[in-house]
XYZ file of C-alpha atoms in Angstrom:
468
model
C -31.805 -24.959 -10.886
C -28.885 -22.982 -9.470
C -27.636 -20.213 -11.751
C -23.825 -20.006 -11.856
C -22.295 -16.854 -10.417
C -20.722 -16.013 -13.756
C -24.146 -16.084 -15.427
C -25.496 -13.665 -12.827
C -22.534 -11.384 -13.445
C -23.108 -11.349 -17.185
C -26.854 -10.838 -16.888
C -26.553 -7.991 -14.410
C -23.866 -6.014 -16.221
C -25.227 -2.866 -17.823
C -24.682 -2.538 -21.526
C -22.927 0.817 -21.173
C -20.838 -0.302 -18.189
C -22.185 2.410 -15.882
C -22.649 1.977 -12.135
C -25.919 1.937 -10.259
C -26.445 4.275 -7.312
C -25.944 1.492 -4.766
C -22.683 0.503 -6.385
C -21.453 4.098 -6.350
C -22.207 4.398 -2.631
C -20.669 1.008 -1.810
C -17.444 1.775 -3.676
C -17.132 5.161 -1.994
C -17.534 3.567 1.428
C -14.826 0.979 0.660
C -12.142 3.656 0.289
C -11.697 4.279 4.040
C -11.113 0.650 5.152
C -8.808 0.140 2.168
C -6.823 3.227 3.133
C -6.441 1.912 6.691
C -5.469 -1.599 5.558
C -2.778 -0.177 3.293
C -1.190 1.869 6.070
C 1.016 -0.960 7.433
C 2.409 -1.413 3.929
C 3.448 2.238 3.897
C 5.115 1.921 7.290
C 7.089 -1.113 6.134
C 8.203 0.663 2.970
C 9.392 3.670 4.978
C 11.265 1.302 7.306
C 13.104 -0.155 4.333
C 14.294 3.277 3.211
C 15.521 4.173 6.695
C 17.483 0.953 6.964
C 18.994 1.404 3.509
C 20.222 4.892 4.406
C 22.474 3.309 7.044
C 24.601 1.978 4.157
C 27.318 4.142 2.534
C 25.283 4.805 -0.652
C 28.349 6.185 -2.350
C 29.739 7.911 0.763
C 32.946 7.301 2.627
C 31.487 5.290 5.501
C 32.170 1.608 6.023
C 29.630 -1.189 5.733
C 27.748 -1.377 9.047
C 27.950 -4.896 10.411
C 24.460 -4.782 11.882
C 22.940 -3.769 8.532
C 24.771 -6.549 6.702
C 23.607 -9.097 9.272
C 20.041 -7.826 8.882
C 20.173 -8.307 5.107
C 21.605 -11.822 5.405
C 19.406 -13.075 8.257
C 16.260 -11.437 6.879
C 16.803 -12.982 3.449
C 17.367 -16.439 4.925
C 14.216 -16.257 7.025
C 12.082 -14.849 4.216
C 13.274 -17.513 1.798
C 12.455 -20.318 4.218
C 9.003 -18.918 5.018
C 8.105 -17.932 1.436
C 8.980 -21.415 0.212
C 7.527 -23.177 3.229
C 4.738 -22.385 5.713
C 3.871 -18.977 4.184
C 4.129 -20.064 0.559
C 0.656 -18.692 -0.161
C 1.895 -15.161 0.563
C 4.877 -15.179 -1.803
C 4.998 -12.989 -4.896
C 2.825 -10.028 -5.730
C -0.475 -11.866 -5.275
C -2.073 -10.628 -8.499
C -2.185 -13.900 -10.438
C -5.693 -14.675 -9.192
C -6.941 -11.283 -10.382
C -5.364 -11.797 -13.805
C -6.689 -15.356 -14.072
C -10.265 -14.318 -13.309
C -10.184 -11.888 -16.222
C -10.122 -14.932 -18.541
C -13.230 -16.727 -19.753
C -11.685 -20.165 -19.212
C -11.327 -19.435 -15.475
C -14.927 -18.410 -14.901
C -16.002 -21.837 -13.687
C -14.730 -25.100 -12.247
C -11.704 -25.845 -10.037
C -9.581 -23.125 -11.628
C -12.093 -20.463 -10.577
C -12.164 -21.806 -7.018
C -8.367 -21.816 -6.828
C -8.142 -18.260 -8.143
C -10.727 -17.024 -5.627
C -8.936 -18.853 -2.812
C -5.682 -17.076 -3.682
C -7.470 -13.755 -3.069
C -8.838 -14.647 0.349
C -8.359 -11.653 2.627
C -6.752 -13.850 5.293
C -4.019 -14.716 2.836
C -3.236 -11.013 2.517
C -2.786 -10.812 6.277
C -0.458 -13.824 6.130
C 1.661 -11.813 3.681
C 2.513 -9.193 6.324
C 5.388 -11.166 7.932
C 6.910 -11.652 4.489
C 6.521 -7.949 3.730
C 8.229 -7.088 7.012
C 11.173 -9.330 6.139
C 11.273 -8.034 2.559
C 11.651 -4.401 3.557
C 13.672 -5.151 6.674
C 16.214 -7.110 4.653
C 16.195 -4.572 1.817
C 14.990 -6.900 -0.948
C 14.280 -5.000 -4.120
C 10.573 -5.467 -4.806
C 8.043 -2.652 -4.358
C 4.589 -2.206 -2.850
C 2.572 -1.959 -6.053
C 1.491 -5.590 -6.488
C 0.735 -6.305 -2.789
C -1.266 -3.066 -2.594
C -3.233 -3.981 -5.700
C -3.934 -7.539 -4.552
C -5.070 -6.244 -1.144
C -7.580 -3.939 -2.837
C -8.931 -6.802 -4.940
C -9.150 -9.102 -1.907
C -11.043 -6.506 0.140
C -13.700 -6.000 -2.535
C -13.971 -9.762 -2.994
C -14.493 -10.239 0.748
C -17.186 -7.539 0.823
C -18.909 -8.894 -2.274
C -20.761 -11.601 -0.377
C -22.050 -9.115 2.198
C -22.816 -6.054 0.086
C -25.512 -6.611 -2.525
C -24.543 -3.820 -4.930
C -20.990 -5.157 -5.152
C -22.251 -8.658 -5.868
C -24.077 -7.313 -8.901
C -20.807 -6.098 -10.418
C -19.206 -8.591 -12.840
C -16.439 -10.357 -10.938
C -13.586 -9.428 -13.350
C -14.626 -5.767 -13.146
C -14.900 -5.869 -9.362
C -11.415 -7.367 -8.960
C -9.775 -4.989 -11.441
C -11.497 -2.084 -9.681
C -10.229 -3.160 -6.268
C -6.698 -3.760 -7.552
C -6.570 -0.388 -9.301
C -7.891 1.340 -6.195
C -5.330 -0.394 -3.968
C -2.446 0.705 -6.145
C -3.829 4.209 -6.667
C -4.278 4.825 -2.941
C -0.845 3.361 -2.166
C 0.819 5.792 -4.577
C -1.520 8.713 -3.922
C -2.705 8.906 -7.518
C -6.180 8.306 -8.896
C -4.881 8.308 -12.472
C -2.254 5.639 -11.773
C -4.926 3.386 -10.283
C -7.162 3.719 -13.335
C -4.401 3.216 -15.886
C -3.055 0.207 -13.984
C -6.468 -1.459 -13.964
C -7.004 -0.791 -17.664
C -3.533 -1.666 -18.943
C -2.189 -4.364 -16.642
C -5.318 -6.173 -15.517
C -7.415 -5.783 -18.670
C -4.443 -5.993 -21.028
C -6.020 -8.233 -23.673
C -8.811 -5.742 -24.267
C -6.756 -2.577 -24.179
C -3.068 -3.113 -24.999
C -3.153 -2.716 -28.781
C -5.609 0.187 -28.603
C -3.603 2.120 -26.012
C -0.175 1.491 -27.496
C -1.314 2.294 -31.023
C -2.976 5.507 -29.924
C 0.094 6.557 -27.950
C 2.409 5.921 -30.892
C 0.380 7.929 -33.376
C -0.681 10.719 -31.058
C 2.654 10.930 -29.268
C 4.655 11.398 -32.449
C 2.121 13.928 -33.714
C 2.392 15.997 -30.539
C 6.194 15.872 -30.548
C 6.396 16.862 -34.223
C 3.860 19.623 -33.641
C 5.996 21.061 -30.879
C 9.210 20.616 -32.842
C 7.876 22.470 -35.894
C 6.532 25.327 -33.816
C 2.853 24.764 -34.593
C 2.007 25.171 -30.922
C 3.501 28.640 -30.940
C 0.593 29.909 -32.999
C -1.637 29.425 -29.967
C 0.855 30.178 -27.246
C -1.784 31.303 -24.773
C -3.735 28.058 -25.174
C -0.791 25.669 -25.454
C -0.472 23.614 -22.261
C 2.625 24.151 -20.185
C 3.523 20.459 -20.325
C 4.967 20.953 -23.807
C 7.956 22.502 -22.096
C 9.418 18.996 -21.843
C 9.322 18.553 -25.601
C 10.682 22.055 -26.123
C 13.655 21.227 -23.913
C 14.447 18.110 -25.918
C 14.022 19.787 -29.309
C 15.734 23.001 -28.262
C 18.679 21.078 -26.886
C 19.679 19.924 -30.361
C 21.324 16.664 -31.423
C 23.300 16.338 -28.205
C 19.985 15.478 -26.449
C 17.974 13.874 -29.245
C 20.606 11.250 -30.068
C 21.108 9.991 -26.479
C 17.350 10.077 -25.860
C 16.773 7.799 -28.863
C 19.672 5.555 -27.852
C 18.304 5.226 -24.326
C 14.778 4.542 -25.576
C 15.876 1.607 -27.707
C 18.660 0.363 -25.417
C 16.608 0.537 -22.214
C 13.572 -0.979 -23.951
C 15.760 -3.896 -25.015
C 17.184 -4.272 -21.507
C 13.626 -4.267 -20.166
C 12.948 -7.385 -22.231
C 16.169 -8.920 -20.908
C 15.053 -8.118 -17.356
C 11.733 -9.933 -17.905
C 13.484 -12.939 -19.445
C 16.100 -13.092 -16.685
C 13.422 -12.905 -13.982
C 11.412 -15.722 -15.566
C 14.542 -17.853 -16.013
C 15.747 -17.341 -12.450
C 12.325 -18.113 -10.971
C 12.038 -21.274 -13.072
C 15.492 -22.501 -12.087
C 14.796 -21.747 -8.427
C 11.549 -23.713 -8.523
C 13.180 -26.648 -10.321
C 16.031 -26.766 -7.843
C 13.704 -26.822 -4.843
C 11.422 -29.453 -6.376
C 14.191 -31.823 -7.495
C 13.713 -35.108 -5.627
C 16.390 -35.639 -3.007
C 18.258 -38.892 -2.494
C 17.608 -39.070 1.228
C 15.327 -37.541 3.824
C 18.184 -35.528 5.314
C 18.939 -33.985 1.919
C 15.281 -33.117 1.469
C 15.320 -31.174 4.706
C 18.575 -29.378 3.964
C 17.743 -28.328 0.387
C 15.493 -25.328 1.295
C 17.952 -24.217 3.964
C 20.857 -24.472 1.543
C 18.941 -22.423 -1.012
C 18.099 -19.783 1.582
C 21.743 -19.479 2.644
C 22.976 -19.184 -0.948
C 20.347 -16.556 -1.800
C 21.172 -14.559 1.321
C 24.902 -14.718 0.571
C 24.433 -13.506 -3.017
C 22.142 -10.628 -2.024
C 24.474 -9.630 0.816
C 27.538 -9.668 -1.454
C 25.661 -7.595 -4.023
C 24.807 -5.084 -1.307
C 28.442 -4.819 -0.248
C 29.721 -4.533 -3.827
C 27.165 -1.818 -4.650
C 27.550 0.023 -1.302
C 23.866 -0.504 -0.620
C 22.486 0.616 -4.003
C 21.276 -2.905 -4.842
C 18.908 -2.853 -1.853
C 15.283 -1.752 -1.508
C 12.942 -0.923 -4.382
C 15.213 1.626 -6.066
C 13.529 4.947 -5.337
C 16.606 6.361 -3.587
C 18.743 5.316 -6.552
C 16.413 6.895 -9.114
C 16.336 10.219 -7.275
C 20.129 10.262 -6.846
C 20.611 9.682 -10.579
C 18.213 12.495 -11.453
C 19.046 15.086 -8.812
C 22.168 14.066 -6.916
C 25.753 15.080 -7.524
C 27.503 11.921 -6.293
C 25.788 9.486 -8.659
C 26.523 5.733 -8.697
C 28.232 4.417 -11.835
C 27.156 1.846 -14.381
C 29.130 -0.818 -12.500
C 26.207 -0.936 -10.035
C 23.816 -2.194 -12.745
C 24.844 -5.910 -12.731
C 24.557 -6.067 -8.934
C 21.188 -4.329 -8.995
C 19.938 -6.651 -11.743
C 21.149 -9.740 -9.877
C 19.539 -8.647 -6.606
C 16.272 -7.854 -8.377
C 15.814 -11.132 -10.235
C 16.890 -13.176 -7.205
C 14.575 -11.297 -4.818
C 11.636 -12.048 -7.118
C 12.657 -15.673 -7.662
C 12.829 -16.541 -3.955
C 9.300 -15.213 -3.465
C 9.672 -11.747 -1.939
C 6.133 -10.265 -2.031
C 6.126 -7.269 -4.329
C 6.290 -5.958 -7.869
C 9.028 -5.146 -10.374
C 8.124 -1.563 -11.290
C 10.693 0.340 -9.254
C 13.264 -2.353 -10.044
C 12.843 -1.678 -13.742
C 12.907 2.106 -13.347
C 16.061 2.046 -11.230
C 17.886 -0.103 -13.790
C 16.897 2.374 -16.495
C 18.130 5.302 -14.437
C 21.500 3.572 -14.021
C 21.701 2.939 -17.761
C 21.520 6.686 -18.377
C 24.617 7.326 -16.245
C 27.317 7.245 -18.969
C 25.328 9.636 -21.176
C 24.451 12.381 -18.709
C 28.008 13.358 -17.774
C 28.177 17.033 -16.900
C 24.911 18.030 -18.551
C 22.884 20.845 -16.962
C 20.365 19.620 -14.354
C 17.230 19.776 -16.541
C 18.879 17.964 -19.437
C 20.306 15.314 -17.118
C 16.908 14.745 -15.556
C 15.257 14.429 -18.949
C 17.602 11.615 -19.982
C 17.280 9.817 -16.638
C 13.492 9.869 -16.826
C 13.616 8.781 -20.467
C 15.745 5.741 -19.637
C 13.688 4.857 -16.558
C 10.470 4.996 -18.591
C 11.881 2.978 -21.474
C 13.190 0.108 -19.351
C 10.014 0.090 -17.252
C 7.832 -0.090 -20.359
C 10.091 -2.617 -22.063
C 9.714 -4.908 -19.061
C 6.047 -4.373 -18.149
C 4.466 -3.339 -21.528
C 2.049 -0.873 -19.941
C 3.207 2.344 -21.631
C 0.495 4.697 -20.385
C 0.931 3.592 -16.783
C 4.744 3.580 -17.050
C 4.945 7.131 -18.397
C 2.532 8.517 -15.825
C 4.293 6.710 -12.965
C 7.685 8.140 -13.918
C 6.189 11.612 -14.395
C 4.762 11.409 -10.879
C 8.161 10.487 -9.452
C 9.720 13.345 -11.418
C 7.108 15.670 -9.931
C 6.242 17.414 -13.201
C 3.786 17.029 -16.060
C 6.236 18.756 -18.398
C 7.641 15.374 -19.445
C 4.358 13.530 -19.997
C 4.039 13.854 -23.814
C 7.650 12.825 -24.369
C 7.540 9.953 -21.857
C 4.329 8.619 -23.401
C 6.054 8.369 -26.780
C 9.173 6.816 -25.216
C 7.056 4.216 -23.381
C 5.041 3.405 -26.519
C 8.244 2.781 -28.495
C 9.931 0.752 -25.761
C 7.024 -1.640 -25.137
C 7.226 -3.515 -28.482
C 11.044 -3.493 -28.282
C 10.843 -5.309 -24.954
C 8.376 -7.830 -26.371
C 10.701 -8.602 -29.287
C 13.310 -9.669 -26.730
C 10.974 -11.525 -24.360
C 7.425 -12.304 -25.411
C 6.000 -12.417 -21.883
C 6.183 -10.005 -18.978
C 6.775 -11.364 -15.489
C 3.061 -11.142 -14.668
C 2.213 -13.019 -17.870
C 4.759 -15.712 -17.043
C 3.243 -16.173 -13.588
C -0.277 -16.349 -15.028
C 0.705 -18.884 -17.662
C 2.413 -21.110 -15.107
C -0.608 -20.818 -12.822
C -2.931 -21.872 -15.644
C -0.742 -24.856 -16.444
C -0.565 -25.866 -12.786
C -4.342 -25.711 -12.414
C -5.020 -27.346 -15.777
C -7.366 -24.570 -16.852
C -8.846 -25.332 -20.265
C -7.332 -23.250 -22.999
C -4.416 -22.165 -20.847
C -2.310 -21.426 -23.888
C -5.109 -19.349 -25.426
C -3.855 -16.289 -23.527
C -1.040 -15.700 -25.983
C -3.342 -15.948 -28.996
C -6.010 -13.485 -27.776
């Protein structure tokens, strides 16, 4: 009798979750090929930033015609390919990893479909879409494609490397995805927290968020009441971020609280808007046409409309609605000529439309950049450190409100800020914003994609995800 692969996984898993020597060696050896495979992604991301810098970005220069044509033509071509011959490479590519974390997808056709979505050849087919995404300046980032590439590489090696085959499949895929993201963003800690929070959410979300809420408030209160001063030599330097907030008085505490709740709420709106736009886009493309000619023209018409909207948003925002938002975040935190709040609707529109038409990437930088914009009216002429604190607070809150991974969100923003001084404060902000975002929109974008995938593949207990 043939033993199912899932039974082998369960039988071979160690009770304490530790790795065998062969598995340690195999995973260490995987790091080099994964690093090399991720390099083209980094080149494409850098290309996107260089092309975006040709736009005015708040300066006095005019809109370069060549750049505008690139945005329009690139969006048209990507939309046609992502909804046609390269449909398998659209989106972030993580739905298969998320699906295979569920018990109801451990056997049958749903399992086969999930594994097929992580075929390494499909990742290579995503490269033309990634080139068009960053060449046209669409807003999505590298995090999801990098994570799915890591998962696909370990899955491909699993059949050839015995020690990897003895790892439970959900663990193997989460490990590869976390490693892909961590290497892409040069952070071991981000890779680990992403795997634990995003990919293993059902097992860890309540534990992590609850711990962050209780511990975070305790640390902030401890710093505010001066308890840390009694052990000044031992107190870690990262409490300087809390000291800045508390020492700044009400003129910082009030806007920080306002941004935490307001940006957390807008994060939920961002998730809901993304899901709505993607659903409407899919319904419009799948609506039966009256005649064969109309059926052929419908995808082209959609591509032209999407390209026109994204191009107009780019013109109206002077280029700030393009790319994944890192340039915008840094300008809000450190620049003098900062874009105003009027950029936010254009940025939001470009973000949800880029995701809906199938641009391969994730929403993390999108969410952070929207949060940074939201802080604009409150930072005014504040000193640099105080301004930065509010920008990072808003970016973290909207990010966490949209993605509901507070530990990962806080650490990601702290890495962009380049300082650990803000970590305790940002952890508390992220922990507060996550439930606020869920009150507005129950599902994150990744959860929406997973649920739709389960429904499409008729996996038993598809609706069980929300109840677990």
